[in-house]
PDB file of C-alpha atoms in Angstrom:
ATOM      1  CA  MET A  12     -11.731 -14.742  17.384  1.00 59.00           C
ATOM      2  CA  LYS A  13      -8.756 -15.030  19.745  1.00 65.00           C
ATOM      3  CA  ARG A  14      -6.493 -13.639  17.028  1.00 69.00           C
ATOM      4  CA  PHE A  15      -8.501 -10.411  16.817  1.00 68.00           C
ATOM      5  CA  LEU A  16      -8.886  -9.948  20.574  1.00 79.00           C
ATOM      6  CA  PRO A  17      -5.397  -8.519  21.420  1.00 78.00           C
ATOM      7  CA  PRO A  18      -5.511  -5.637  18.883  1.00 78.00           C
ATOM      8  CA  VAL A  19      -9.112  -4.825  19.868  1.00 81.00           C
ATOM      9  CA  ILE A  20      -8.151  -4.664  23.551  1.00 86.00           C
ATOM     10  CA  ALA A  21      -5.091  -2.534  22.739  1.00 84.00           C
ATOM     11  CA  PHE A  22      -7.245  -0.149  20.667  1.00 81.00           C
ATOM     12  CA  VAL A  23      -9.851   0.216  23.435  1.00 84.00           C
ATOM     13  CA  LEU A  24      -7.153   0.884  26.031  1.00 87.00           C
ATOM     14  CA  LEU A  25      -5.499   3.482  23.778  1.00 86.00           C
ATOM     15  CA  VAL A  26      -8.820   5.277  23.201  1.00 85.00           C
ATOM     16  CA  ALA A  27      -9.567   5.258  26.934  1.00 88.00           C
ATOM     17  CA  PHE A  28      -6.105   6.596  27.757  1.00 86.00           C
ATOM     18  CA  LEU A  29      -6.338   9.423  25.198  1.00 82.00           C
ATOM     19  CA  GLU A  30      -9.780  10.364  26.487  1.00 83.00           C
ATOM     20  CA  MET A  31      -8.507  10.486  30.074  1.00 87.00           C
ATOM     21  CA  ALA A  32      -5.358  12.361  29.051  1.00 83.00           C
ATOM     22  CA  ALA A  33      -7.466  15.109  27.484  1.00 80.00           C
ATOM     23  CA  ALA A  34     -10.004  15.185  30.334  1.00 81.00           C
ATOM     24  CA  PHE A  35      -7.346  15.537  33.038  1.00 79.00           C
ATOM     25  CA  GLU A  36      -5.223  17.825  30.805  1.00 77.00           C
ATOM     26  CA  TRP A  37      -2.230  15.531  30.812  1.00 83.00           C
ATOM     27  CA  VAL A  38      -1.840  16.675  27.205  1.00 80.00           C
ATOM     28  CA  ASN A  39      -2.994  19.808  25.420  1.00 81.00           C
ATOM     29  CA  PRO A  40      -6.406  18.946  23.858  1.00 79.00           C
ATOM     30  CA  SER A  41      -5.777  21.451  21.073  1.00 79.00           C
ATOM     31  CA  LEU A  42      -2.748  19.399  20.010  1.00 83.00           C
ATOM     32  CA  ILE A  43      -4.016  15.884  20.777  1.00 85.00           C
ATOM     33  CA  PRO A  44      -7.831  15.992  20.746  1.00 87.00           C
ATOM     34  CA  PRO A  45      -9.801  13.353  22.668  1.00 86.00           C
ATOM     35  CA  PRO A  46     -11.272  10.512  20.595  1.00 87.00           C
ATOM     36  CA  SER A  47     -14.789  11.727  21.409  1.00 87.00           C
ATOM     37  CA  GLN A  48     -14.038  15.068  19.718  1.00 88.00           C
ATOM     38  CA  VAL A  49     -12.550  13.306  16.680  1.00 88.00           C
ATOM     39  CA  LEU A  50     -15.649  11.114  16.412  1.00 90.00           C
ATOM     40  CA  ALA A  51     -17.929  14.150  16.733  1.00 90.00           C
ATOM     41  CA  SER A  52     -16.035  15.906  13.930  1.00 89.00           C
ATOM     42  CA  LEU A  53     -16.296  12.809  11.736  1.00 90.00           C
ATOM     43  CA  LEU A  54     -20.061  12.690  12.250  1.00 91.00           C
ATOM     44  CA  GLU A  55     -20.444  16.445  11.833  1.00 91.00           C
ATOM     45  CA  GLN A  56     -18.713  16.433   8.447  1.00 90.00           C
ATOM     46  CA  ALA A  57     -19.656  12.889   7.460  1.00 91.00           C
ATOM     47  CA  ALA A  58     -20.628  13.842   3.900  1.00 92.00           C
ATOM     48  CA  ASP A  59     -17.296  15.568   3.204  1.00 92.00           C
ATOM     49  CA  PHE A  60     -15.306  12.764   4.790  1.00 94.00           C
ATOM     50  CA  ARG A  61     -17.251  10.117   2.874  1.00 95.00           C
ATOM     51  CA  GLN A  62     -16.656  11.835  -0.468  1.00 95.00           C
ATOM     52  CA  ALA A  63     -12.963  12.368   0.276  1.00 94.00           C
ATOM     53  CA  PHE A  64     -12.535   8.780   1.487  1.00 96.00           C
ATOM     54  CA  PHE A  65     -14.028   7.234  -1.638  1.00 96.00           C
ATOM     55  CA  GLU A  66     -11.960   9.531  -3.856  1.00 96.00           C
ATOM     56  CA  THR A  67      -8.748   8.563  -2.081  1.00 96.00           C
ATOM     57  CA  ALA A  68      -9.745   4.892  -2.028  1.00 96.00           C
ATOM     58  CA  ARG A  69     -10.443   4.874  -5.776  1.00 96.00           C
ATOM     59  CA  ASN A  70      -7.166   6.555  -6.708  1.00 96.00           C
ATOM     60  CA  THR A  71      -5.199   4.408  -4.272  1.00 96.00           C
ATOM     61  CA  ALA A  72      -6.718   1.211  -5.638  1.00 96.00           C
ATOM     62  CA  LEU A  73      -5.988   2.217  -9.240  1.00 97.00           C
ATOM     63  CA  GLY A  74      -2.415   3.228  -8.415  1.00 96.00           C
ATOM     64  CA  TYR A  75      -1.900   0.027  -6.444  1.00 97.00           C
ATOM     65  CA  LEU A  76      -3.261  -2.087  -9.291  1.00 96.00           C
ATOM     66  CA  LEU A  77      -0.916  -0.377 -11.759  1.00 96.00           C
ATOM     67  CA  ALA A  78       2.009  -0.927  -9.383  1.00 96.00           C
ATOM     68  CA  CYS A  79       1.181  -4.619  -8.970  1.00 95.00           C
ATOM     69  CA  LEU A  80       0.782  -5.254 -12.695  1.00 96.00           C
ATOM     70  CA  GLY A  81       3.802  -3.152 -13.643  1.00 94.00           C
ATOM     71  CA  GLY A  82       6.071  -4.538 -10.924  1.00 94.00           C
ATOM     72  CA  PHE A  83       5.109  -8.138 -11.664  1.00 94.00           C
ATOM     73  CA  ALA A  84       5.541  -7.702 -15.419  1.00 93.00           C
ATOM     74  CA  LEU A  85       8.946  -6.042 -15.018  1.00 92.00           C
ATOM     75  CA  ALA A  86      10.105  -8.798 -12.662  1.00 92.00           C
ATOM     76  CA  LEU A  87       9.126 -11.446 -15.222  1.00 90.00           C
ATOM     77  CA  ILE A  88      10.968  -9.570 -17.978  1.00 90.00           C
ATOM     78  CA  PHE A  89      14.069  -9.087 -15.811  1.00 89.00           C
ATOM     79  CA  SER A  90      14.132 -12.773 -14.884  1.00 85.00           C
ATOM     80  CA  LEU A  91      14.131 -13.718 -18.572  1.00 82.00           C
ATOM     81  CA  ASN A  92      16.438 -11.008 -19.950  1.00 84.00           C
ATOM     82  CA  GLU A  93      19.572 -10.005 -18.066  1.00 84.00           C
ATOM     83  CA  TRP A  94      20.356  -7.120 -20.445  1.00 88.00           C
ATOM     84  CA  LEU A  95      16.982  -5.434 -19.884  1.00 87.00           C
ATOM     85  CA  ARG A  96      17.386  -5.931 -16.170  1.00 87.00           C
ATOM     86  CA  ARG A  97      20.710  -4.106 -16.142  1.00 88.00           C
ATOM     87  CA  ALA A  98      19.284  -1.331 -18.340  1.00 87.00           C
ATOM     88  CA  ILE A  99      15.992  -0.636 -16.527  1.00 86.00           C
ATOM     89  CA  LEU A 100      16.438  -1.684 -12.886  1.00 85.00           C
ATOM     90  CA  PRO A 101      18.559   1.397 -11.971  1.00 86.00           C
ATOM     91  CA  PHE A 102      15.631   3.645 -12.937  1.00 83.00           C
ATOM     92  CA  ALA A 103      13.316   1.676 -10.647  1.00 82.00           C
ATOM     93  CA  ILE A 104      15.816   2.119  -7.824  1.00 83.00           C
ATOM     94  CA  PHE A 105      15.978   5.850  -8.608  1.00 81.00           C
ATOM     95  CA  PHE A 106      12.217   6.253  -8.194  1.00 75.00           C
ATOM     96  CA  GLN A 107      12.404   4.324  -4.925  1.00 82.00           C
ATOM     97  CA  THR A 108      15.145   6.511  -3.428  1.00 85.00           C
ATOM     98  CA  VAL A 109      13.754   9.922  -4.450  1.00 85.00           C
ATOM     99  CA  PRO A 110      10.983  11.117  -2.067  1.00 87.00           C
ATOM    100  CA  ILE A 111       7.604  11.125  -3.776  1.00 88.00           C
ATOM    101  CA  ILE A 112       6.870  14.613  -2.438  1.00 87.00           C
ATOM    102  CA  ALA A 113       9.818  15.837  -4.555  1.00 87.00           C
ATOM    103  CA  ILE A 114       8.464  14.142  -7.694  1.00 88.00           C
ATOM    104  CA  ALA A 115       4.839  15.175  -7.128  1.00 87.00           C
ATOM    105  CA  PRO A 116       5.194  18.693  -8.654  1.00 88.00           C
ATOM    106  CA  LEU A 117       6.483  17.101 -11.861  1.00 91.00           C
ATOM    107  CA  LEU A 118       3.526  14.717 -11.872  1.00 91.00           C
ATOM    108  CA  VAL A 119       1.156  17.700 -11.703  1.00 92.00           C
ATOM    109  CA  ILE A 120       2.839  19.119 -14.808  1.00 92.00           C
ATOM    110  CA  TYR A 121       2.511  15.796 -16.638  1.00 90.00           C
ATOM    111  CA  PHE A 122      -0.931  14.653 -15.445  1.00 91.00           C
ATOM    112  CA  GLY A 123      -2.563  17.861 -14.201  1.00 87.00           C
ATOM    113  CA  PHE A 124      -4.425  18.477 -10.973  1.00 90.00           C
ATOM    114  CA  GLY A 125      -6.699  15.694  -9.786  1.00 86.00           C
ATOM    115  CA  GLY A 126      -6.804  11.927  -9.954  1.00 88.00           C
ATOM    116  CA  GLY A 127      -4.145  11.340 -12.609  1.00 92.00           C
ATOM    117  CA  THR A 128      -1.354  12.733 -10.460  1.00 94.00           C
ATOM    118  CA  VAL A 129      -2.578  10.888  -7.355  1.00 95.00           C
ATOM    119  CA  ILE A 130      -2.761   7.553  -9.188  1.00 96.00           C
ATOM    120  CA  ALA A 131       0.722   8.064 -10.638  1.00 95.00           C
ATOM    121  CA  ALA A 132       2.142   8.958  -7.207  1.00 95.00           C
ATOM    122  CA  ALA A 133       0.608   5.854  -5.625  1.00 95.00           C
ATOM    123  CA  ALA A 134       1.922   3.641  -8.427  1.00 95.00           C
ATOM    124  CA  ILE A 135       5.464   5.050  -8.296  1.00 93.00           C
ATOM    125  CA  VAL A 136       5.741   4.557  -4.529  1.00 93.00           C
ATOM    126  CA  ALA A 137       4.244   1.056  -4.545  1.00 94.00           C
ATOM    127  CA  VAL A 138       5.855  -0.500  -7.617  1.00 93.00           C
ATOM    128  CA  PHE A 139       9.344  -1.188  -6.233  1.00 93.00           C
ATOM    129  CA  PRO A 140       8.390  -3.633  -3.422  1.00 94.00           C
ATOM    130  CA  VAL A 141       6.361  -5.673  -5.918  1.00 95.00           C
ATOM    131  CA  LEU A 142       9.225  -5.655  -8.409  1.00 94.00           C
ATOM    132  CA  ALA A 143      11.961  -6.411  -5.875  1.00 92.00           C
ATOM    133  CA  ASN A 144      10.112  -9.151  -3.988  1.00 94.00           C
ATOM    134  CA  THR A 145       8.871 -10.850  -7.148  1.00 93.00           C
ATOM    135  CA  LEU A 146      12.348 -10.788  -8.678  1.00 91.00           C
ATOM    136  CA  LEU A 147      13.846 -12.128  -5.448  1.00 90.00           C
ATOM    137  CA  GLY A 148      11.337 -14.976  -5.379  1.00 89.00           C
ATOM    138  CA  LEU A 149      11.904 -15.858  -9.022  1.00 86.00           C
ATOM    139  CA  GLU A 150      15.669 -16.018  -8.476  1.00 84.00           C
ATOM    140  CA  SER A 151      15.451 -18.061  -5.260  1.00 82.00           C
ATOM    141  CA  VAL A 152      14.275 -21.277  -6.913  1.00 79.00           C
ATOM    142  CA  ASP A 153      16.259 -24.411  -6.062  1.00 77.00           C
ATOM    143  CA  PRO A 154      18.887 -24.931  -8.813  1.00 76.00           C
ATOM    144  CA  GLY A 155      18.237 -28.673  -8.618  1.00 79.00           C
ATOM    145  CA  GLU A 156      14.596 -28.197  -9.538  1.00 78.00           C
ATOM    146  CA  LEU A 157      15.560 -25.902 -12.405  1.00 74.00           C
ATOM    147  CA  GLU A 158      17.995 -28.506 -13.704  1.00 76.00           C
ATOM    148  CA  LEU A 159      15.295 -31.170 -13.500  1.00 78.00           C
ATOM    149  CA  PHE A 160      12.991 -29.027 -15.640  1.00 77.00           C
ATOM    150  CA  ARG A 161      15.803 -28.528 -18.161  1.00 77.00           C
ATOM    151  CA  LEU A 162      16.430 -32.280 -18.325  1.00 75.00           C
ATOM    152  CA  TYR A 163      12.793 -32.795 -19.261  1.00 74.00           C
ATOM    153  CA  GLY A 164      13.121 -30.213 -22.023  1.00 74.00           C
ATOM    154  CA  ALA A 165      11.019 -27.450 -20.446  1.00 74.00           C
ATOM    155  CA  SER A 166      11.236 -24.099 -22.210  1.00 75.00           C
ATOM    156  CA  SER A 167      12.050 -20.823 -20.435  1.00 72.00           C
ATOM    157  CA  TRP A 168       8.356 -19.920 -20.261  1.00 76.00           C
ATOM    158  CA  GLN A 169       7.431 -23.352 -18.925  1.00 77.00           C
ATOM    159  CA  ARG A 170      10.075 -23.074 -16.220  1.00 78.00           C
ATOM    160  CA  LEU A 171       8.732 -19.627 -15.379  1.00 77.00           C
ATOM    161  CA  TRP A 172       5.013 -20.490 -15.147  1.00 78.00           C
ATOM    162  CA  LYS A 173       5.282 -24.048 -13.828  1.00 78.00           C
ATOM    163  CA  LEU A 174       8.165 -23.642 -11.390  1.00 82.00           C
ATOM    164  CA  LYS A 175       9.436 -20.136 -10.676  1.00 82.00           C
ATOM    165  CA  ILE A 176       6.143 -18.288 -10.132  1.00 83.00           C
ATOM    166  CA  PRO A 177       4.610 -20.947  -7.823  1.00 84.00           C
ATOM    167  CA  LYS A 178       7.842 -21.112  -5.819  1.00 84.00           C
ATOM    168  CA  ALA A 179       7.985 -17.299  -5.624  1.00 86.00           C
ATOM    169  CA  TYR A 180       4.415 -16.943  -4.331  1.00 88.00           C
ATOM    170  CA  VAL A 181       5.350 -16.267  -0.700  1.00 88.00           C
ATOM    171  CA  SER A 182       7.831 -13.571  -1.719  1.00 91.00           C
ATOM    172  CA  ILE A 183       5.340 -12.029  -4.163  1.00 92.00           C
ATOM    173  CA  TYR A 184       2.650 -11.931  -1.485  1.00 92.00           C
ATOM    174  CA  GLY A 185       5.036 -10.158   0.904  1.00 92.00           C
ATOM    175  CA  GLY A 186       5.772  -7.517  -1.720  1.00 94.00           C
ATOM    176  CA  LEU A 187       2.067  -6.963  -2.350  1.00 94.00           C
ATOM    177  CA  LYS A 188       1.443  -6.377   1.367  1.00 94.00           C
ATOM    178  CA  ILE A 189       4.268  -3.852   1.627  1.00 94.00           C
ATOM    179  CA  ALA A 190       3.075  -2.078  -1.517  1.00 95.00           C
ATOM    180  CA  ALA A 191      -0.484  -1.774  -0.161  1.00 94.00           C
ATOM    181  CA  GLY A 192       0.596   0.511   2.667  1.00 92.00           C
ATOM    182  CA  LEU A 193       2.941   2.477   0.433  1.00 95.00           C
ATOM    183  CA  ALA A 194       0.158   3.078  -2.094  1.00 95.00           C
ATOM    184  CA  VAL A 195      -1.853   4.908   0.575  1.00 96.00           C
ATOM    185  CA  ILE A 196       1.190   7.034   1.427  1.00 94.00           C
ATOM    186  CA  GLY A 197       1.756   7.848  -2.240  1.00 94.00           C
ATOM    187  CA  SER A 198      -1.879   8.838  -2.724  1.00 95.00           C
ATOM    188  CA  VAL A 199      -1.815  11.254   0.193  1.00 95.00           C
ATOM    189  CA  ALA A 200       1.454  12.781  -1.030  1.00 93.00           C
ATOM    190  CA  GLY A 201      -0.107  13.257  -4.455  1.00 93.00           C
ATOM    191  CA  GLU A 202      -3.235  14.812  -2.956  1.00 94.00           C
ATOM    192  CA  PHE A 203      -1.156  17.328  -1.006  1.00 92.00           C
ATOM    193  CA  VAL A 204       0.027  18.701  -4.354  1.00 92.00           C
ATOM    194  CA  ALA A 205      -2.785  17.860  -6.789  1.00 89.00           C
ATOM    195  CA  GLY A 206      -5.723  18.341  -4.408  1.00 87.00           C
ATOM    196  CA  GLY A 207      -8.734  16.195  -3.648  1.00 87.00           C
ATOM    197  CA  GLY A 208      -9.377  13.341  -1.258  1.00 91.00           C
ATOM    198  CA  LEU A 209      -8.315  12.967   2.345  1.00 94.00           C
ATOM    199  CA  GLY A 210      -4.906  14.495   1.646  1.00 93.00           C
ATOM    200  CA  ALA A 211      -6.514  17.793   0.653  1.00 92.00           C
ATOM    201  CA  MET A 212      -8.742  17.630   3.747  1.00 93.00           C
ATOM    202  CA  ILE A 213      -5.686  17.191   5.964  1.00 93.00           C
ATOM    203  CA  ASP A 214      -3.938  20.126   4.299  1.00 91.00           C
ATOM    204  CA  SER A 215      -7.028  22.325   4.642  1.00 91.00           C
ATOM    205  CA  ALA A 216      -7.561  21.312   8.283  1.00 90.00           C
ATOM    206  CA  ARG A 217      -3.916  22.111   9.024  1.00 88.00           C
ATOM    207  CA  THR A 218      -4.288  25.675   7.777  1.00 88.00           C
ATOM    208  CA  GLN A 219      -7.436  26.061   9.923  1.00 87.00           C
ATOM    209  CA  GLN A 220      -5.745  24.554  12.997  1.00 86.00           C
ATOM    210  CA  ARG A 221      -8.470  21.872  13.091  1.00 89.00           C
ATOM    211  CA  ILE A 222      -6.400  19.072  14.571  1.00 90.00           C
ATOM    212  CA  ASP A 223      -9.542  17.023  15.209  1.00 90.00           C
ATOM    213  CA  LEU A 224     -10.220  16.921  11.458  1.00 92.00           C
ATOM    214  CA  VAL A 225      -6.623  15.901  10.802  1.00 93.00           C
ATOM    215  CA  PHE A 226      -6.944  12.990  13.231  1.00 93.00           C
ATOM    216  CA  GLY A 227     -10.282  12.039  11.663  1.00 93.00           C
ATOM    217  CA  ALA A 228      -8.712  11.893   8.203  1.00 94.00           C
ATOM    218  CA  LEU A 229      -5.766   9.893   9.571  1.00 94.00           C
ATOM    219  CA  LEU A 230      -8.199   7.420  11.097  1.00 93.00           C
ATOM    220  CA  LEU A 231      -9.900   6.925   7.733  1.00 95.00           C
ATOM    221  CA  LEU A 232      -6.536   6.507   5.995  1.00 95.00           C
ATOM    222  CA  SER A 233      -5.620   3.801   8.500  1.00 93.00           C
ATOM    223  CA  PHE A 234      -8.938   2.120   7.774  1.00 94.00           C
ATOM    224  CA  LEU A 235      -8.183   2.265   4.045  1.00 95.00           C
ATOM    225  CA  GLY A 236      -4.824   0.588   4.605  1.00 93.00           C
ATOM    226  CA  LEU A 237      -6.483  -2.137   6.667  1.00 92.00           C
ATOM    227  CA  LEU A 238      -9.024  -2.688   3.891  1.00 94.00           C
ATOM    228  CA  LEU A 239      -6.247  -3.228   1.355  1.00 93.00           C
ATOM    229  CA  ILE A 240      -4.355  -5.626   3.616  1.00 92.00           C
ATOM    230  CA  GLY A 241      -7.560  -7.469   4.497  1.00 90.00           C
ATOM    231  CA  SER A 242      -8.420  -7.851   0.813  1.00 92.00           C
ATOM    232  CA  LEU A 243      -4.978  -9.341   0.176  1.00 91.00           C
ATOM    233  CA  GLN A 244      -5.384 -11.788   3.045  1.00 89.00           C
ATOM    234  CA  LEU A 245      -8.774 -12.828   1.697  1.00 89.00           C
ATOM    235  CA  LEU A 246      -7.273 -13.319  -1.764  1.00 87.00           C
ATOM    236  CA  ASN A 247      -4.462 -15.360  -0.227  1.00 86.00           C
ATOM    237  CA  PHE A 248      -7.052 -17.517   1.541  1.00 84.00           C
ATOM    238  CA  PHE A 249      -8.809 -18.364  -1.737  1.00 84.00           C
ATOM    239  CA  VAL A 250      -5.509 -18.940  -3.562  1.00 80.00           C
ATOM    240  CA  ASN A 251      -4.466 -21.456  -0.916  1.00 77.00           C
ATOM    241  CA  ARG A 252      -7.836 -23.177  -1.218  1.00 77.00           C
ATOM    242  CA  VAL A 253      -7.131 -23.773  -4.907  1.00 73.00           C
ATOM    243  CA  ARG A 254      -3.431 -24.553  -4.546  1.00 66.00           C
ATOM    244  CA  PRO A 255      -1.732 -24.548  -1.119  1.00 61.00           C
ATOM    245  CA  TYR A 256       1.506 -22.557  -1.023  1.00 56.00           C
ATOM    246  CA  GLY A 257       2.185 -22.873   2.700  1.00 49.00           C
ATOM    247  CA  LEU A 258       1.018 -19.316   3.446  1.00 49.00           C
ATOM    248  CA  HIS A 259      -2.006 -19.005   5.697  1.00 46.00           C
ATOM    249  CA  LEU A 260      -4.464 -16.183   6.427  1.00 43.00           C
ATOM    250  CA  LYS A 261      -2.680 -15.215   9.643  1.00 48.00           C
ATOM    251  CA  ASP A 262       0.392 -14.269   7.594  1.00 44.00           C
TER     252      ASP A 262
END
């Protein structure tokens, strides 16, 4: 309980300050609406927000899952085959360095308007942290332990599954957490171009100068990110119950 108290207190103080700032006109309420107005807008258009939230959540989760599976699989392949690593890794770096908003129009051409483009955008943005962190963890194994496995005649796959992956768990988990937030960003970028979800609501509210709706959508996107991170922490908790890796829920 003590661990959750500081962020709760900080959130309450921030809400109170924003409410006072709008009431006493320290800020322009049309630019930074008070939390009470944002909450009223959320309740007023609850059905639209609920539909948009679940659409964004579904596409984000699918894109994130693809990124996790793809990044992990590529890292395993790269750790076993140096030639493939040199051939493919530059393309992964390319997708990481090019802004997703610049790639999104191409994704619309390839996948059309709707969920396909959003899922692809989320996956492209989120895949590199999973790939990079997993590869880093796999290559950070103690050479002495690797040599011991070789002395006992362990094959490459046995060294991978019995030694490298367990030792890389902390690094893999860090990559998954980073990718979770990036998947939400990628989804919203895809929705700006392909339509649908909270991204389309933000774009529509912007054209109508409804800043309260924009803040409401941002609040729901933050909640979605927290849900993803919380799910990872819960998964980490159960993994450590089965086999402790030295990484606890607070991490």
